[in-house]
Structure formats: C-alpha cells, structure tokens
Amino acid sequence: MELTTVWFILIGVLWAGYFLLEGFDFGVGILLPVLGRDDRSRRLAINTIGPVWDANEVWVLVAGGATFAAFPEWYATLFSGFFLPLLLILVALIVRGLAFEYRGKRDSVRWKRGWDLAIFWGSLIPAVLWGVAFANILRGVPLDASHEYVGGFFNLLNPYALLGGLTTLALFTLHGAVFLALKTDGPMRAEAGRLAARLALVAVPIAAAFLIWTGLANLDRWGIALSVAAATALVAAVPMTRARREGRAFAATGATIVLAVAALFVTLFPNVMPSTLDPAGGLTVTNASSTPYTLTVMTWVAAAFTPIVLLYQGWTYWVFRKRLRLSDIPA
C-alpha cells in the first residue's frame, strides 16, 4: 500500500476518533439548557465531560496537523476556501473552552448563565458546521486549474451541505444524550434516557436521508455498504435507549458516527477535494501529497507516539468511568 493511501486512511481515522469523542461533548453542551434545570444539574452535566473534553479536542489538532504535513495542497485549499466556516468553528471552540474554565470563577447567577449560553452556542455551531464542511468536501467545490477555491461562502450553503449539517447536529445531540444517561444516575439518567429515545426518532430519518442522497450521488459500493451499516447501527440504538441499556446504546451511536465517517472517506478516495468546475482541477491523494521522504518520516513518528497517546487517553476514561449523581455536586 502506498504511503499516500496510508495517510489518507490515518487522517480518516483521526476524524472518526474526533467525531466519536467530541461528538458527545457537543451533545452535552447542546442539551445543557434542556436537561440543566438548575445550577446543580447543569454542573452535573458539565462534570461528565469536564475531565475529557480538552483531550478529545487533541484529535482535531492532530488531524489538521497530519493534513498539513501529508497533504499540504489539500490543507491549503481547504483552509483558504473554507476560511469563514472554519474560523467560526475555531472561535466557537475557544469560547466554549473559556466557558468551561471560567464558569465557576464567580458565584453570580448572571455570570454562570452567560457562560452556559457560551457552552451551548460553542457546541451547536461546530456540530452544524463540521457537517456542512465535510458534505461540501464530498460533494465537491469550485476549484480552478491551479486548485484554488473560486467560490464564495454561500456556495458552501447548498441543500446537500445543509442536510449534512443537520445530520451531524442530530447525531451529536443523540450521542450526547446517551452519554449523559451512561455517565449519570438518578433523575438526570432517567431524563437523559427518555430524551435520547425521542431524539433517536428524529436522528434516524435525517441521517437516512443524508446517507441515501450520498449513496445515490456517488454509487460507490463500499461507501454504500458502510452507509447501510451506519444506518443499521443508528436504528439499533432506538430500542436500546428505550430499554435503558446505555452502554449498548452508546456503542451503537458511536458505531454510527465512525461508520459514517468511514463511508465518507471511502466514497471520497482517491480524491481529497473534488472540483465541480473541472474534474481535472480536483485534488487527489497523488497531486496533493508531500514527498515520499516526508511521508516516511511521518509514518515512523506516528508509529512511535500514537500508541502512547491512545494508552494515555484510554487510562483517562478508565479513571473517570464512575457514574455521577446530583448528590456528588455541592449545593
């Protein structure tokens, strides 16, 4: 297997890991105004992701860095053409991170409500815009012969991309509700479980519509197979949430996200950013990649340090595996 293909797969794995882990972070933030009826319940929800949210964001940093090093042409075109939505995502993530750190610094109701809104919007905006961005990457964008993006911001807001944004929003919100049911006990667990069952009924048709549209537009057999597997996992999550089998439901929603990302990258290959103007102007794993020497060095570095990072993050989740109760939160 060529190193360009290896790194395309690794970047897909990084994005799948990011959406799997950060997805429930976004979902918890989006559901904060719904399930957080008072300050203690909101603190309970935040504490479920408090020890892990910043480590989850490492995945997107590594994905961006790996894209820059392995496929510099892809990185340059992506970050210049998608500058505004990516800037909005970055600002939202910064504000969200500040909210987690500063919310408890003052004992003021107005202060905390302001940061709670920052957590909500800082979770909602990336949840939508990541779906819009990746739907556009898969659909293709207007690139000229020199691989430069020649469209505008509103070119990115086409119906397919907007459906992609609704899909990621629905999936991440469901994923977050299931995670809250998995990580809490008492009233919060029951309420999150009931909400997850209702959200699943909304997420299934939205995700199914997006996957069907994607399959019909590309007709890639492996992509279609992975899309069907993702849809099956999502449908399986519905009875699991109703039966309060939170662990299995979380595995099902997580599998849905991972399989959907895999379907996207399989369908996209060997392209990394197709052009809607001229197929010859699109970027592929070949014309967007770094030199073989660079890819070789990167491969050895990744082989050495990736297991360490995975072991550390796995250890973090193991240490903080305990369910939280409202009684654990001081008045």
Short mmCIF file of C-alpha atoms in Angstrom, two decimals:
data_model
loop_
_atom_site.label_atom_id
_atom_site.label_comp_id
_atom_site.label_asym_id
_atom_site.label_seq_id
_atom_site.Cartn_x
_atom_site.Cartn_y
_atom_site.Cartn_z
CA MET A 1 0.00 0.00 0.00
CA GLU A 2 1.35 3.42 -0.92
CA LEU A 3 2.10 5.88 1.85
CA THR A 4 -0.31 8.41 0.38
CA THR A 5 -3.12 5.88 0.86
CA VAL A 6 -1.89 5.02 4.35
CA TRP A 7 -2.01 8.66 5.41
CA PHE A 8 -5.40 9.21 3.82
CA ILE A 9 -6.67 6.31 5.94
CA LEU A 10 -4.96 7.64 9.07
CA ILE A 11 -6.50 11.08 8.60
CA GLY A 12 -9.89 9.40 8.23
CA VAL A 13 -9.25 7.52 11.49
CA LEU A 14 -8.34 10.77 13.25
CA TRP A 15 -11.55 12.46 12.10
CA ALA A 16 -13.60 9.42 13.09
CA GLY A 17 -12.00 9.47 16.55
CA TYR A 18 -12.61 13.19 16.87
CA PHE A 19 -16.30 12.99 15.97
CA LEU A 20 -16.77 9.91 18.16
CA LEU A 21 -15.31 11.61 21.25
CA GLU A 22 -16.01 15.28 20.69
CA GLY A 23 -19.46 14.38 19.37
CA PHE A 24 -20.83 13.59 22.81
CA ASP A 25 -19.10 16.71 24.19
CA PHE A 26 -21.03 18.77 21.67
CA GLY A 27 -24.21 16.89 22.51
CA VAL A 28 -23.88 17.56 26.23
CA GLY A 29 -23.31 21.25 25.56
CA ILE A 30 -26.31 21.47 23.25
CA LEU A 31 -28.55 19.74 25.82
CA LEU A 32 -27.35 21.87 28.72
CA PRO A 33 -30.36 24.26 28.59
CA VAL A 34 -32.76 21.31 28.24
CA LEU A 35 -31.51 18.94 30.94
CA GLY A 36 -29.93 21.57 33.18
CA ARG A 37 -33.00 22.78 35.04
CA ASP A 38 -30.94 24.43 37.81
CA ASP A 39 -27.32 25.23 38.54
CA ARG A 40 -26.54 21.90 40.22
CA SER A 41 -27.95 19.84 37.34
CA ARG A 42 -26.03 21.96 34.83
CA ARG A 43 -22.85 21.44 36.83
CA LEU A 44 -23.57 17.72 36.89
CA ALA A 45 -23.87 17.65 33.09
CA ILE A 46 -20.68 19.67 32.65
CA ASN A 47 -18.77 17.45 35.08
CA THR A 48 -19.48 14.37 32.96
CA ILE A 49 -17.23 15.79 30.24
CA GLY A 50 -15.03 18.00 32.41
CA PRO A 51 -12.08 15.57 32.68
CA VAL A 52 -12.02 14.62 28.98
CA TRP A 53 -13.27 17.42 26.72
CA ASP A 54 -9.86 19.04 26.20
CA ALA A 55 -8.19 15.70 25.45
CA ASN A 56 -10.93 14.97 22.90
CA GLU A 57 -10.04 18.16 21.03
CA VAL A 58 -6.49 16.89 20.56
CA TRP A 59 -7.83 14.65 17.81
CA VAL A 60 -8.81 17.58 15.59
CA LEU A 61 -5.44 19.25 16.18
CA VAL A 62 -3.63 16.09 15.11
CA ALA A 63 -5.96 15.65 12.12
CA GLY A 64 -5.24 19.20 10.98
CA GLY A 65 -1.51 18.79 11.55
CA ALA A 66 -1.42 15.47 9.71
CA THR A 67 -3.29 17.00 6.76
CA PHE A 68 -0.85 19.92 6.66
CA ALA A 69 2.18 17.60 6.66
CA ALA A 70 0.90 14.75 4.48
CA PHE A 71 -1.29 16.66 2.01
CA PRO A 72 -0.22 20.34 2.00
CA GLU A 73 -2.17 21.16 -1.18
CA TRP A 74 -5.35 19.79 0.39
CA TYR A 75 -4.69 21.76 3.59
CA ALA A 76 -4.02 25.00 1.70
CA THR A 77 -7.12 24.74 -0.49
CA LEU A 78 -9.35 23.62 2.37
CA PHE A 79 -8.33 26.30 4.85
CA SER A 80 -8.39 29.10 2.29
CA GLY A 81 -11.69 28.12 0.64
CA PHE A 82 -13.44 27.23 3.92
CA PHE A 83 -11.86 30.10 5.84
CA LEU A 84 -15.05 31.64 7.27
CA PRO A 85 -16.78 28.45 8.49
CA LEU A 86 -13.51 27.13 9.94
CA LEU A 87 -12.92 30.47 11.64
CA LEU A 88 -16.42 30.30 13.13
CA ILE A 89 -15.68 26.78 14.39
CA LEU A 90 -12.39 27.92 15.91
CA VAL A 91 -13.96 30.90 17.67
CA ALA A 92 -16.80 28.71 18.97
CA LEU A 93 -14.34 26.14 20.35
CA ILE A 94 -12.27 28.87 22.02
CA VAL A 95 -15.32 30.46 23.64
CA ARG A 96 -16.57 27.04 24.73
CA GLY A 97 -13.22 26.21 26.31
CA LEU A 98 -13.21 29.55 28.15
CA ALA A 99 -16.72 28.81 29.41
CA PHE A 100 -15.65 25.52 30.96
CA GLU A 101 -12.75 27.21 32.73
CA TYR A 102 -14.42 30.46 33.85
CA ARG A 103 -17.98 29.41 34.64
CA GLY A 104 -17.23 28.61 38.26
CA LYS A 105 -14.92 31.55 38.94
CA ARG A 106 -17.70 33.79 40.28
CA ASP A 107 -20.74 33.00 42.38
CA SER A 108 -23.11 35.02 40.22
CA VAL A 109 -26.25 33.73 38.53
CA ARG A 110 -25.86 36.15 35.62
CA TRP A 111 -22.19 35.20 35.19
CA LYS A 112 -22.96 31.48 35.07
CA ARG A 113 -25.91 31.87 32.72
CA GLY A 114 -23.75 33.82 30.30
CA TRP A 115 -21.13 31.07 30.23
CA ASP A 116 -23.86 28.42 29.93
CA LEU A 117 -25.01 30.15 26.74
CA ALA A 118 -21.39 30.17 25.56
CA ILE A 119 -21.21 26.40 26.10
CA PHE A 120 -24.47 25.93 24.19
CA TRP A 121 -23.51 28.03 21.16
CA GLY A 122 -19.90 26.85 21.31
CA SER A 123 -21.22 23.30 20.92
CA LEU A 124 -24.06 23.94 18.47
CA ILE A 125 -22.07 25.93 15.89
CA PRO A 126 -19.27 23.35 15.38
CA ALA A 127 -21.78 20.50 15.42
CA VAL A 128 -23.54 22.03 12.42
CA LEU A 129 -20.56 23.48 10.54
CA TRP A 130 -18.46 20.31 10.64
CA GLY A 131 -21.26 18.53 8.81
CA VAL A 132 -21.55 21.38 6.30
CA ALA A 133 -17.79 21.33 5.68
CA PHE A 134 -17.45 17.59 5.14
CA ALA A 135 -20.56 17.40 2.99
CA ASN A 136 -19.01 20.04 0.73
CA ILE A 137 -15.72 18.15 0.60
CA LEU A 138 -17.55 15.03 -0.52
CA ARG A 139 -19.83 16.87 -2.98
CA GLY A 140 -17.00 18.92 -4.45
CA VAL A 141 -16.38 22.65 -4.58
CA PRO A 142 -15.50 25.07 -7.42
CA LEU A 143 -11.72 24.77 -7.94
CA ASP A 144 -9.80 26.26 -10.83
CA ALA A 145 -6.91 24.65 -12.72
CA SER A 146 -4.44 25.69 -10.02
CA HIS A 147 -6.57 24.03 -7.30
CA GLU A 148 -7.70 27.38 -5.89
CA TYR A 149 -11.20 27.76 -4.45
CA VAL A 150 -13.11 30.26 -6.59
CA GLY A 151 -16.50 30.14 -4.87
CA GLY A 152 -17.89 32.20 -2.04
CA PHE A 153 -19.27 31.48 1.41
CA PHE A 154 -22.80 30.94 0.14
CA ASN A 155 -21.58 28.27 -2.30
CA LEU A 156 -20.99 26.17 0.79
CA LEU A 157 -24.62 26.57 1.94
CA ASN A 158 -26.15 24.29 -0.68
CA PRO A 159 -29.02 21.91 0.22
CA TYR A 160 -26.79 18.81 0.43
CA ALA A 161 -24.33 20.53 2.77
CA LEU A 162 -27.10 21.94 4.95
CA LEU A 163 -28.56 18.44 5.26
CA GLY A 164 -25.08 17.26 6.26
CA GLY A 165 -25.03 19.92 8.98
CA LEU A 166 -28.44 18.80 10.26
CA THR A 167 -27.21 15.21 10.26
CA THR A 168 -24.15 15.89 12.40
CA LEU A 169 -26.23 18.08 14.71
CA ALA A 170 -28.81 15.31 15.19
CA LEU A 171 -26.22 12.56 15.64
CA PHE A 172 -24.07 14.52 18.10
CA THR A 173 -27.09 15.60 20.14
CA LEU A 174 -28.30 12.00 20.36
CA HIS A 175 -24.77 10.82 21.17
CA GLY A 176 -24.59 13.38 23.98
CA ALA A 177 -27.95 12.38 25.44
CA VAL A 178 -26.92 8.72 25.50
CA PHE A 179 -23.60 9.67 27.08
CA LEU A 180 -25.37 11.63 29.84
CA ALA A 181 -27.61 8.63 30.52
CA LEU A 182 -24.49 6.45 30.66
CA LYS A 183 -22.47 8.73 32.93
CA THR A 184 -25.12 9.85 35.44
CA ASP A 185 -27.52 8.25 37.89
CA GLY A 186 -30.81 9.29 39.39
CA PRO A 187 -33.16 11.83 37.79
CA MET A 188 -30.60 13.03 35.23
CA ARG A 189 -30.07 9.48 33.96
CA ALA A 190 -33.82 8.87 33.58
CA GLU A 191 -34.48 12.20 31.88
CA ALA A 192 -31.49 11.86 29.52
CA GLY A 193 -32.62 8.34 28.60
CA ARG A 194 -36.14 9.49 27.76
CA LEU A 195 -34.79 12.40 25.73
CA ALA A 196 -32.38 10.09 23.87
CA ALA A 197 -35.28 7.85 22.86
CA ARG A 198 -37.12 10.85 21.39
CA LEU A 199 -34.00 12.24 19.70
CA ALA A 200 -33.33 8.89 18.06
CA LEU A 201 -36.67 9.11 16.25
CA VAL A 202 -35.56 12.46 14.80
CA ALA A 203 -31.95 11.48 14.03
CA VAL A 204 -32.84 8.31 12.12
CA PRO A 205 -34.80 9.91 9.22
CA ILE A 206 -32.38 12.87 8.93
CA ALA A 207 -29.30 10.64 8.81
CA ALA A 208 -31.04 8.18 6.48
CA ALA A 209 -31.91 10.99 4.05
CA PHE A 210 -28.31 12.20 4.00
CA LEU A 211 -26.84 8.71 3.55
CA ILE A 212 -29.31 7.87 0.76
CA TRP A 213 -28.53 11.15 -1.03
CA THR A 214 -24.82 10.44 -0.69
CA GLY A 215 -25.18 6.90 -1.99
CA LEU A 216 -27.27 7.91 -4.99
CA ALA A 217 -24.90 10.75 -5.88
CA ASN A 218 -21.74 8.64 -5.78
CA LEU A 219 -22.77 4.98 -6.30
CA ASP A 220 -19.68 3.67 -4.54
CA ARG A 221 -20.44 0.11 -3.42
CA TRP A 222 -18.14 0.17 -0.37
CA GLY A 223 -19.41 3.59 0.63
CA ILE A 224 -22.99 2.37 0.29
CA ALA A 225 -22.20 -0.74 2.35
CA LEU A 226 -20.70 1.36 5.14
CA SER A 227 -23.63 3.76 4.98
CA VAL A 228 -26.07 0.87 5.37
CA ALA A 229 -24.04 -0.39 8.34
CA ALA A 230 -24.13 3.10 9.89
CA ALA A 231 -27.89 3.33 9.39
CA THR A 232 -28.34 -0.14 10.92
CA ALA A 233 -26.34 0.84 13.99
CA LEU A 234 -28.40 4.02 14.38
CA VAL A 235 -31.70 2.14 14.11
CA ALA A 236 -30.41 -0.38 16.67
CA ALA A 237 -29.78 2.47 19.11
CA VAL A 238 -33.52 3.26 19.29
CA PRO A 239 -34.71 0.16 21.23
CA MET A 240 -31.53 0.22 23.33
CA THR A 241 -32.24 3.74 24.54
CA ARG A 242 -35.84 2.78 25.34
CA ALA A 243 -34.65 -0.27 27.28
CA ARG A 244 -32.14 1.90 29.23
CA ARG A 245 -29.20 -0.15 28.00
CA GLU A 246 -26.98 2.90 27.94
CA GLY A 247 -23.72 1.11 27.28
CA ARG A 248 -25.03 -0.66 24.20
CA ALA A 249 -26.84 2.45 23.02
CA PHE A 250 -23.63 4.48 23.32
CA ALA A 251 -21.74 1.80 21.39
CA ALA A 252 -24.43 1.95 18.69
CA THR A 253 -24.37 5.73 18.31
CA GLY A 254 -20.58 5.66 18.38
CA ALA A 255 -20.51 2.99 15.69
CA THR A 256 -22.92 5.09 13.62
CA ILE A 257 -20.54 8.06 13.70
CA VAL A 258 -17.43 6.01 12.95
CA LEU A 259 -19.08 4.10 10.10
CA ALA A 260 -20.49 7.30 8.61
CA VAL A 261 -17.03 8.92 8.58
CA ALA A 262 -15.59 5.74 7.08
CA ALA A 263 -18.25 5.82 4.36
CA LEU A 264 -17.39 9.44 3.60
CA PHE A 265 -13.65 8.77 3.22
CA VAL A 266 -14.15 5.56 1.25
CA THR A 267 -16.50 7.35 -1.14
CA LEU A 268 -14.10 10.28 -1.45
CA PHE A 269 -10.98 8.20 -2.25
CA PRO A 270 -8.77 8.74 -4.27
CA ASN A 271 -9.96 12.34 -4.26
CA VAL A 272 -9.40 14.60 -1.29
CA MET A 273 -11.31 17.58 -2.70
CA PRO A 274 -13.17 17.15 -5.99
CA SER A 275 -13.81 20.11 -8.27
CA THR A 276 -17.30 20.90 -9.54
CA LEU A 277 -15.87 23.02 -12.39
CA ASP A 278 -13.39 20.62 -13.94
CA PRO A 279 -12.66 17.08 -12.69
CA ALA A 280 -9.03 17.56 -13.73
CA GLY A 281 -8.77 20.51 -11.35
CA GLY A 282 -9.65 18.41 -8.30
CA LEU A 283 -7.20 17.34 -5.64
CA THR A 284 -6.30 13.67 -5.17
CA VAL A 285 -4.06 11.76 -2.79
CA THR A 286 -1.41 11.89 -5.50
CA ASN A 287 -1.29 15.54 -6.56
CA ALA A 288 -1.93 16.90 -3.06
CA SER A 289 0.62 14.82 -1.14
CA SER A 290 4.03 15.61 0.31
CA THR A 291 7.24 13.92 -0.83
CA PRO A 292 7.78 10.21 -0.10
CA TYR A 293 10.58 11.12 2.35
CA THR A 294 8.24 13.33 4.38
CA LEU A 295 5.57 10.64 4.49
CA THR A 296 8.13 8.03 5.55
CA VAL A 297 9.36 10.14 8.46
CA MET A 298 5.80 10.90 9.50
CA THR A 299 4.94 7.20 9.45
CA TRP A 300 7.76 6.30 11.83
CA VAL A 301 6.86 9.15 14.18
CA ALA A 302 3.19 8.15 14.17
CA ALA A 303 4.07 4.50 14.81
CA ALA A 304 6.15 5.50 17.84
CA PHE A 305 3.85 8.02 19.53
CA THR A 306 0.29 7.03 18.60
CA PRO A 307 0.14 4.03 20.99
CA ILE A 308 1.31 6.27 23.85
CA VAL A 309 -1.42 8.81 23.18
CA LEU A 310 -4.09 6.11 22.91
CA LEU A 311 -2.97 4.44 26.14
CA TYR A 312 -3.00 7.76 27.98
CA GLN A 313 -6.46 8.71 26.77
CA GLY A 314 -7.78 5.23 27.50
CA TRP A 315 -6.37 5.48 31.02
CA THR A 316 -8.11 8.85 31.48
CA TYR A 317 -11.50 7.40 30.57
CA TRP A 318 -10.89 4.44 32.88
CA VAL A 319 -10.05 6.69 35.85
CA PHE A 320 -13.19 8.80 35.32
CA ARG A 321 -15.52 5.92 34.50
CA LYS A 322 -17.73 6.34 37.58
CA ARG A 323 -21.34 7.49 37.23
CA LEU A 324 -22.09 10.89 38.73
CA ARG A 325 -25.09 11.73 40.89
CA LEU A 326 -26.66 15.02 41.85
CA SER A 327 -25.59 14.33 45.42
CA ASP A 328 -21.96 14.48 44.25
CA ILE A 329 -22.41 18.16 43.36
CA PRO A 330 -22.16 20.51 46.35
CA ALA A 331 -25.05 22.91 46.88
#
